[in-house]
Short mmCIF file of C-alpha atoms in Angstrom, two decimals:
data_model
loop_
_atom_site.label_atom_id
_atom_site.label_comp_id
_atom_site.label_asym_id
_atom_site.label_seq_id
_atom_site.Cartn_x
_atom_site.Cartn_y
_atom_site.Cartn_z
CA MET A 1 0.21 0.12 0.07
CA GLY A 2 1.27 3.56 -0.77
CA ARG A 3 1.09 7.13 -2.18
CA LEU A 4 1.00 7.46 -5.32
CA PRO A 5 3.36 11.22 -6.11
CA GLN A 6 1.09 14.67 -6.85
CA GLY A 7 1.74 15.82 -10.33
CA GLY A 8 3.09 12.31 -11.89
CA ASP A 9 1.36 10.37 -14.53
CA LEU A 10 -0.81 7.94 -12.72
CA ILE A 11 -0.04 4.84 -15.18
CA ASN A 12 3.52 6.21 -15.53
CA SER A 13 4.12 6.11 -11.91
CA ILE A 14 2.83 2.75 -11.18
CA GLU A 15 4.80 1.19 -14.20
CA GLU A 16 7.97 2.97 -12.97
CA PHE A 17 7.40 1.74 -9.66
CA CYS A 18 6.93 -1.99 -10.82
CA LYS A 19 10.77 -1.75 -12.92
CA LYS A 20 12.41 -0.53 -9.81
CA ALA A 21 10.54 -3.07 -7.27
CA LEU A 22 11.23 -5.60 -10.55
CA VAL A 23 7.61 -6.23 -9.97
CA GLN A 24 6.39 -8.23 -12.87
CA MET A 25 2.91 -9.67 -12.39
CA ALA A 26 0.15 -7.87 -9.40
CA THR A 27 -3.00 -6.47 -9.25
CA PHE A 28 -3.89 -3.44 -7.77
CA SER A 29 -6.50 -0.87 -7.43
CA VAL A 30 -6.19 3.51 -6.56
CA ILE A 31 -8.46 5.75 -5.11
CA GLY A 32 -7.61 9.50 -4.68
CA ALA A 33 -7.93 12.43 -7.24
CA VAL A 34 -6.73 13.59 -10.46
CA SER A 35 -6.01 17.00 -12.10
CA SER A 36 -6.55 15.47 -15.47
CA ALA A 37 -7.39 12.69 -16.98
CA THR A 38 -7.51 11.03 -20.37
CA ILE A 39 -9.52 7.98 -20.67
CA GLY A 40 -11.02 5.99 -23.71
CA ALA A 41 -12.92 2.80 -24.61
CA TYR A 42 -12.14 -0.10 -27.44
CA ASP A 43 -14.18 0.33 -30.36
CA GLN A 44 -14.87 -3.43 -30.82
CA LYS A 45 -15.76 -2.76 -34.94
CA GLN A 46 -13.06 -0.42 -35.99
CA GLN A 47 -10.55 -2.19 -33.34
CA VAL A 48 -8.96 1.43 -32.42
CA TYR A 49 -9.13 2.80 -29.14
CA VAL A 50 -11.21 6.07 -28.95
CA THR A 51 -10.32 8.51 -26.07
CA PHE A 52 -10.97 11.52 -24.64
CA LYS A 53 -9.21 13.73 -22.23
CA GLU A 54 -10.81 15.45 -18.83
CA GLU A 55 -9.28 18.76 -18.03
CA ALA A 56 -10.47 18.97 -14.47
CA PRO A 57 -10.11 17.81 -11.20
CA LEU A 58 -12.12 14.54 -10.56
CA GLU A 59 -12.43 12.46 -8.01
CA ILE A 60 -10.86 8.27 -8.61
CA VAL A 61 -13.96 6.51 -7.60
CA SER A 62 -12.19 3.46 -8.76
CA CYS A 63 -9.27 2.32 -10.48
CA ILE A 64 -8.73 -1.20 -10.90
CA GLY A 65 -5.91 -2.89 -12.82
CA ASN A 66 -3.27 -5.39 -13.75
CA VAL A 67 1.05 -5.83 -14.46
CA SER A 68 2.15 -8.27 -16.68
CA LEU A 69 4.52 -8.38 -19.25
CA LYS A 70 4.68 -7.03 -22.90
CA ASP A 71 7.75 -7.19 -25.38
CA GLY A 72 9.61 -8.37 -22.00
CA LYS A 73 8.43 -5.17 -19.67
CA PRO A 74 5.95 -4.70 -17.11
CA PHE A 75 2.94 -3.46 -18.78
CA ILE A 76 -0.14 -1.39 -16.65
CA HIS A 77 -3.53 -2.50 -17.86
CA ALA A 78 -6.33 -0.44 -15.94
CA HIS A 79 -9.72 1.41 -16.04
CA ILE A 80 -10.71 4.20 -14.05
CA LEU A 81 -13.69 5.97 -12.94
CA LEU A 82 -14.28 9.26 -12.44
CA ALA A 83 -16.59 11.84 -10.70
CA ASP A 84 -16.60 15.26 -10.51
CA GLU A 85 -18.44 17.72 -7.56
CA GLN A 86 -21.86 16.54 -8.18
CA GLY A 87 -20.81 12.78 -8.41
CA LYS A 88 -21.46 13.17 -12.32
CA THR A 89 -18.86 9.76 -13.38
CA ILE A 90 -17.06 8.71 -16.58
CA GLY A 91 -15.06 5.74 -17.49
CA GLY A 92 -13.22 3.52 -19.33
CA HIS A 93 -9.59 2.48 -20.42
CA LEU A 94 -7.04 4.58 -18.47
CA PHE A 95 -4.50 5.91 -20.74
CA SER A 96 -1.12 8.33 -19.59
CA GLU A 97 -1.60 11.82 -19.31
CA THR A 98 -3.66 11.24 -16.18
CA ILE A 99 -2.44 13.60 -13.94
CA ILE A 100 -2.36 12.57 -10.04
CA TYR A 101 -3.58 14.73 -7.52
CA ALA A 102 -4.02 12.63 -4.32
CA GLY A 103 -3.26 8.82 -5.30
CA GLU A 104 -3.42 5.86 -2.94
CA ILE A 105 -2.86 2.33 -3.85
CA ASN A 106 -3.07 -0.71 -3.09
CA LEU A 107 -0.49 -3.30 -5.29
CA GLN A 108 -0.36 -6.88 -4.83
CA GLU A 109 2.57 -8.74 -6.38
CA LEU A 110 1.99 -12.07 -8.00
CA ALA A 111 3.92 -15.39 -7.54
CA GLY A 112 4.71 -17.37 -10.43
CA LYS A 113 5.78 -17.12 -13.78
CA PRO A 114 4.27 -13.28 -15.31
CA MET A 115 1.90 -13.30 -17.98
CA GLU A 116 2.76 -12.12 -20.91
CA ARG A 117 0.75 -10.36 -23.74
CA THR A 118 0.33 -11.37 -26.97
CA TYR A 119 -1.12 -10.17 -30.26
CA ASP A 120 -4.97 -11.78 -30.21
CA SER A 121 -6.38 -11.63 -33.60
CA ASN A 122 -9.71 -11.72 -32.72
CA THR A 123 -9.97 -8.60 -30.90
CA GLY A 124 -6.48 -6.80 -32.04
CA LEU A 125 -5.51 -6.75 -28.35
CA MET A 126 -2.87 -7.71 -26.68
CA LEU A 127 -3.97 -10.31 -24.39
CA TRP A 128 -2.86 -13.09 -22.02
CA GLU A 129 -3.41 -17.16 -23.21
CA SER A 130 -6.68 -17.90 -22.21
CA PHE A 131 -6.87 -20.30 -19.37
CA MET B 1 -5.46 -13.73 -12.59
CA GLY B 2 -6.57 -15.12 -16.32
CA ARG B 3 -7.99 -14.30 -19.14
CA LEU B 4 -11.52 -15.23 -19.71
CA PRO B 5 -13.13 -16.54 -23.02
CA GLN B 6 -14.30 -14.38 -25.31
CA GLY B 7 -18.37 -14.93 -26.66
CA GLY B 8 -18.14 -16.56 -23.24
CA ASP B 9 -21.21 -15.55 -20.62
CA LEU B 10 -19.29 -13.22 -17.71
CA ILE B 11 -20.81 -15.12 -14.32
CA ASN B 12 -21.15 -18.27 -16.02
CA SER B 13 -17.51 -18.71 -17.29
CA ILE B 14 -16.43 -17.50 -13.42
CA GLU B 15 -19.03 -20.31 -12.15
CA GLU B 16 -17.52 -23.25 -14.18
CA PHE B 17 -13.93 -21.93 -13.35
CA CYS B 18 -14.39 -22.28 -9.96
CA LYS B 19 -16.50 -25.79 -10.13
CA LYS B 20 -13.65 -27.37 -12.31
CA ALA B 21 -11.16 -25.91 -9.59
CA LEU B 22 -12.84 -26.45 -7.04
CA VAL B 23 -12.69 -23.03 -5.52
CA GLN B 24 -15.68 -22.70 -3.21
CA MET B 25 -14.66 -19.02 -1.47
CA ALA B 26 -12.88 -16.28 -3.40
CA THR B 27 -12.99 -12.38 -4.59
CA PHE B 28 -12.65 -11.51 -7.32
CA SER B 29 -12.18 -8.50 -9.72
CA VAL B 30 -12.66 -8.12 -13.89
CA ILE B 31 -11.54 -5.36 -16.30
CA GLY B 32 -12.31 -5.55 -20.31
CA ALA B 33 -14.99 -5.39 -22.55
CA VAL B 34 -18.68 -7.02 -23.01
CA SER B 35 -20.69 -7.17 -26.57
CA SER B 36 -23.88 -7.32 -24.77
CA ALA B 37 -24.81 -6.61 -20.86
CA THR B 38 -27.93 -7.37 -18.35
CA ILE B 39 -27.53 -5.46 -14.71
CA GLY B 40 -30.01 -4.55 -12.62
CA ALA B 41 -30.68 -2.88 -9.26
CA TYR B 42 -32.68 -4.34 -5.92
CA ASP B 43 -36.13 -2.76 -5.24
CA GLN B 44 -35.96 -2.77 -1.74
CA LYS B 45 -39.92 -2.01 -1.30
CA GLN B 46 -40.88 -4.76 -3.40
CA GLN B 47 -38.01 -7.04 -2.59
CA VAL B 48 -37.42 -8.13 -6.21
CA TYR B 49 -34.68 -7.75 -8.60
CA VAL B 50 -35.40 -5.10 -11.17
CA THR B 51 -33.37 -5.48 -14.77
CA PHE B 52 -32.34 -4.21 -17.93
CA LYS B 53 -30.89 -5.34 -20.71
CA GLU B 54 -27.65 -3.30 -22.83
CA GLU B 55 -27.34 -4.78 -26.79
CA ALA B 56 -23.99 -2.82 -26.98
CA PRO B 57 -20.29 -2.96 -26.42
CA LEU B 58 -19.16 -1.61 -23.31
CA GLU B 59 -16.12 -0.87 -21.35
CA ILE B 60 -15.94 -2.93 -17.93
CA VAL B 61 -14.53 -0.66 -15.99
CA SER B 62 -15.35 -2.48 -12.92
CA CYS B 63 -16.67 -5.71 -11.79
CA ILE B 64 -16.27 -6.76 -8.30
CA GLY B 65 -17.72 -9.96 -6.29
CA ASN B 66 -17.46 -12.78 -4.66
CA VAL B 67 -17.89 -16.85 -4.86
CA SER B 68 -19.22 -18.52 -1.57
CA LEU B 69 -21.85 -21.30 -1.64
CA LYS B 70 -25.80 -21.35 -2.25
CA ASP B 71 -27.30 -25.04 -2.23
CA GLY B 72 -24.20 -26.53 -1.74
CA LYS B 73 -22.60 -24.98 -4.98
CA PRO B 74 -19.95 -22.29 -6.13
CA PHE B 75 -22.24 -19.33 -6.41
CA ILE B 76 -21.29 -15.71 -7.62
CA HIS B 77 -22.42 -12.41 -6.67
CA ALA B 78 -20.76 -9.47 -8.65
CA HIS B 79 -21.39 -5.74 -9.33
CA ILE B 80 -20.33 -4.05 -12.59
CA LEU B 81 -19.79 -0.73 -13.80
CA LEU B 82 -20.00 -0.24 -17.86
CA ALA B 83 -19.10 2.99 -20.05
CA ASP B 84 -19.57 3.62 -23.52
CA GLU B 85 -17.28 5.41 -25.78
CA GLN B 86 -18.23 8.79 -24.40
CA GLY B 87 -17.44 7.50 -21.05
CA LYS B 88 -20.72 7.44 -20.07
CA THR B 89 -21.54 4.80 -16.96
CA ILE B 90 -24.38 2.31 -16.16
CA GLY B 91 -23.82 -0.20 -13.18
CA GLY B 92 -25.64 -2.52 -10.73
CA HIS B 93 -25.78 -5.93 -9.71
CA LEU B 94 -24.41 -8.29 -12.64
CA PHE B 95 -26.62 -11.16 -14.36
CA SER B 96 -26.13 -14.04 -16.36
CA GLU B 97 -26.61 -12.64 -20.34
CA THR B 98 -23.35 -10.52 -20.19
CA ILE B 99 -21.23 -11.76 -22.94
CA ILE B 100 -17.43 -11.08 -22.46
CA TYR B 101 -15.42 -9.36 -25.57
CA ALA B 102 -12.10 -9.65 -23.44
CA GLY B 103 -12.04 -9.92 -19.53
CA GLU B 104 -9.20 -10.26 -17.42
CA ILE B 105 -9.98 -11.82 -13.98
CA ASN B 106 -7.80 -11.20 -10.80
CA LEU B 107 -9.21 -14.27 -8.36
CA GLN B 108 -8.05 -14.74 -4.60
CA GLU B 109 -9.44 -17.69 -3.51
CA LEU B 110 -9.94 -17.69 0.39
CA ALA B 111 -8.48 -20.44 2.82
CA GLY B 112 -11.49 -21.53 5.85
CA LYS B 113 -15.06 -23.22 5.93
CA PRO B 114 -16.48 -21.59 2.77
CA MET B 115 -19.56 -18.80 3.77
CA GLU B 116 -23.04 -20.19 2.62
CA ARG B 117 -25.80 -18.24 1.31
CA THR B 118 -29.16 -18.48 3.33
CA TYR B 119 -32.49 -16.30 3.06
CA ASP B 120 -32.53 -13.08 5.34
CA SER B 121 -35.94 -12.84 5.77
CA ASN B 122 -35.53 -8.31 6.33
CA THR B 123 -34.37 -7.89 2.48
CA GLY B 124 -35.88 -10.80 1.10
CA LEU B 125 -31.84 -12.14 -0.23
CA MET B 126 -29.57 -14.68 -0.11
CA LEU B 127 -27.27 -13.54 2.66
CA TRP B 128 -24.22 -14.84 4.41
CA GLU B 129 -24.44 -15.09 8.43
CA SER B 130 -23.71 -11.58 10.33
CA PHE B 131 -20.09 -10.97 12.15
CA MET C 1 -14.88 -11.80 4.15
CA GLY C 2 -18.20 -10.57 5.74
CA ARG C 3 -21.56 -9.37 5.87
CA LEU C 4 -22.23 -5.31 7.07
CA PRO C 5 -25.38 -5.17 9.43
CA GLN C 6 -28.39 -3.89 7.94
CA GLY C 7 -29.11 -0.27 8.97
CA GLY C 8 -25.35 0.16 10.38
CA ASP C 9 -23.09 2.95 9.18
CA LEU C 10 -20.86 1.67 6.36
CA ILE C 11 -17.63 3.45 7.55
CA ASN C 12 -18.58 3.35 11.28
CA SER C 13 -19.44 -0.54 10.58
CA ILE C 14 -15.80 -1.03 9.17
CA GLU C 15 -13.92 1.01 11.71
CA GLU C 16 -16.23 -0.69 14.66
CA PHE C 17 -14.95 -3.98 13.38
CA CYS C 18 -11.44 -2.76 12.95
CA LYS C 19 -10.96 -1.39 16.17
CA LYS C 20 -12.48 -4.88 17.59
CA ALA C 21 -10.57 -7.37 15.32
CA LEU C 22 -7.31 -4.87 16.12
CA VAL C 23 -7.04 -4.29 12.13
CA GLN C 24 -4.00 -1.24 11.74
CA MET C 25 -3.69 -1.66 8.19
CA ALA C 26 -5.76 -3.24 5.36
CA THR C 27 -7.34 -2.79 1.96
CA PHE C 28 -11.27 -3.55 1.12
CA SER C 29 -14.36 -3.81 -1.44
CA VAL C 30 -17.78 -3.47 -0.63
CA ILE C 31 -20.74 -4.72 -2.70
CA GLY C 32 -24.33 -4.62 -1.88
CA ALA C 33 -26.74 -1.66 -1.70
CA VAL C 34 -27.51 1.33 0.33
CA SER C 35 -31.23 3.08 1.73
CA SER C 36 -29.28 6.38 1.95
CA ALA C 37 -25.78 7.58 1.40
CA THR C 38 -23.61 10.75 1.37
CA ILE C 39 -21.04 11.32 -1.01
CA GLY C 40 -18.48 13.69 -2.05
CA ALA C 41 -15.45 15.47 -3.85
CA TYR C 42 -12.42 17.33 -3.30
CA ASP C 43 -12.53 20.51 -4.38
CA GLN C 44 -8.59 21.61 -5.38
CA LYS C 45 -9.07 24.64 -5.21
CA GLN C 46 -10.27 26.04 -2.42
CA GLN C 47 -9.28 22.80 -0.09
CA VAL C 48 -12.55 21.37 1.05
CA TYR C 49 -14.57 18.37 0.77
CA VAL C 50 -17.91 18.99 -0.78
CA THR C 51 -20.64 16.54 0.06
CA PHE C 52 -24.33 15.72 -1.08
CA LYS C 53 -26.99 13.03 0.79
CA GLU C 54 -28.84 10.89 -1.27
CA GLU C 55 -32.16 9.64 0.09
CA ALA C 56 -33.02 6.87 -1.88
CA PRO C 57 -31.98 3.19 -2.43
CA LEU C 58 -28.80 2.50 -4.14
CA GLU C 59 -26.96 -0.44 -5.20
CA ILE C 60 -23.11 -0.46 -4.19
CA VAL C 61 -21.58 -1.28 -7.36
CA SER C 62 -18.23 -0.35 -5.83
CA CYS C 63 -16.29 0.82 -2.76
CA ILE C 64 -13.06 0.53 -2.49
CA GLY C 65 -11.18 2.05 0.57
CA ASN C 66 -8.35 1.48 2.71
CA VAL C 67 -7.52 1.22 6.68
CA SER C 68 -4.86 3.25 8.17
CA LEU C 69 -4.08 5.16 11.26
CA LYS C 70 -4.94 8.76 11.89
CA ASP C 71 -4.16 10.02 15.39
CA GLY C 72 -2.96 6.60 16.73
CA LYS C 73 -6.87 4.88 15.19
CA PRO C 74 -7.77 3.03 12.48
CA PHE C 75 -8.75 5.29 10.04
CA ILE C 76 -10.96 4.30 6.81
CA HIS C 77 -11.15 6.11 3.34
CA ALA C 78 -13.14 4.72 0.86
CA HIS C 79 -14.73 6.03 -2.33
CA ILE C 80 -17.94 4.76 -3.72
CA LEU C 81 -19.87 4.54 -6.53
CA LEU C 82 -24.04 3.69 -6.58
CA ALA C 83 -26.37 3.06 -9.11
CA ASP C 84 -30.19 3.61 -9.00
CA GLU C 85 -32.79 1.14 -10.71
CA GLN C 86 -32.16 2.75 -14.38
CA GLY C 87 -28.37 2.13 -14.06
CA LYS C 88 -27.29 5.46 -13.25
CA THR C 89 -24.29 6.09 -11.24
CA ILE C 90 -23.36 9.25 -9.02
CA GLY C 91 -19.77 8.26 -7.47
CA GLY C 92 -17.25 9.61 -5.02
CA HIS C 93 -15.67 9.90 -1.49
CA LEU C 94 -17.56 7.90 1.16
CA PHE C 95 -18.72 9.83 4.11
CA SER C 96 -20.41 8.84 7.45
CA GLU C 97 -24.32 8.29 7.38
CA THR C 98 -23.97 6.20 4.20
CA ILE C 99 -26.86 3.58 5.66
CA ILE C 100 -25.79 -0.22 4.35
CA TYR C 101 -28.94 -1.98 3.34
CA ALA C 102 -27.17 -5.04 2.60
CA GLY C 103 -23.39 -5.08 2.72
CA GLU C 104 -20.56 -7.80 1.67
CA ILE C 105 -16.91 -6.96 2.28
CA ASN C 106 -13.65 -8.34 1.17
CA LEU C 107 -10.95 -6.89 4.16
CA GLN C 108 -7.20 -8.02 3.83
CA GLU C 109 -5.11 -6.92 6.66
CA LEU C 110 -1.90 -5.89 5.74
CA ALA C 111 0.94 -6.78 7.71
CA GLY C 112 3.66 -4.76 9.08
CA LYS C 113 4.03 -1.51 10.71
CA PRO C 114 0.98 0.30 10.12
CA MET C 115 0.86 3.36 7.92
CA GLU C 116 0.13 6.96 9.40
CA ARG C 117 -1.77 10.01 7.84
CA THR C 118 -0.08 13.44 8.25
CA TYR C 119 -1.03 16.53 7.28
CA ASP C 120 -0.18 17.29 3.80
CA SER C 121 0.34 21.22 3.06
CA ASN C 122 0.44 20.76 -0.57
CA THR C 123 -3.47 19.25 -0.71
CA GLY C 124 -4.88 20.02 2.50
CA LEU C 125 -5.52 16.22 2.92
CA MET C 126 -4.40 13.79 5.52
CA LEU C 127 -2.16 11.60 3.61
CA TRP C 128 0.80 9.31 3.75
CA GLU C 129 4.77 9.16 3.29
CA SER C 130 4.99 9.16 -0.05
CA PHE C 131 7.30 5.94 -1.28
#
């Protein structure tokens, strides 16, 4: 459990922590607030991500994600839900250029062979092997 | 941590995994996307679930749930939050007929005597014993 | 994993459990429903919380939080997402005067020296030391 750096990029901060701490597989959740955010959704027909940017202070109601390997390096996949001062929410896939105002992370490292992301031709996404 | 099957039913896939892996008590979270969804809310006055169906591709912003026993079998209880391409969200109790497009689950099996659901006359729900 | 008391205050119930069970550091998630709720957001400019009250039965789509020490006592910090019968959501920082209708908690105690909240002059919030 720990505090993420104010002014840091949410995804990059978690990724840097994992690189330094040699974490290759983990799950995590974050609560806190951002000063701006970039989120998106996957267009399942076009197989591309659609993104949008929020230039406003917002609460991180939930941010759930995982760490696994992509191209041999720790890769963060997370989805985030944000709320404004009226409680109005927006959510989706978390992208970089989401800036931490205050962030509290619970990260649980997982033992065993790290899972790796490879290209999945059905979805066009980088996914794990099915179990 | 693992990948859920594309085209599978979200609840049934987790339930089948638990039956095969002999998991009787667990907590889990899922992120990913669905191609359609059935969610609902409990009408606390009428003591019935109200459900509605979304026939659209949506991001799974969060899906948090648990596994315990009901009638001696692993039973999944989960709540889900979905978002469209504008980040607009809908959420509630997760029902079957929610179809996985891509799903990444973090499931943590819990040790000890599995908790069992029994009828709670106050709420009309199948709940655990209070602690 | 356990059931929270119907009619109890969500934050206070978790805090009381931690005091009785001598839990000083933990992470948790809750799903269920409330009969009323008080949530809010942090005004990053004015450095005060803005709160609002919902006097209606709502699903707890997710409630993610942590336990650490503040003034030497277990302190609950949680964010919550609620949904009505149409799936419409509101979310933010969880405050007291949020009344449990049905609540299932997954609380994981963490070992090691409990983290403590101290005043952070940048944000005006009670935060942990940065790692």
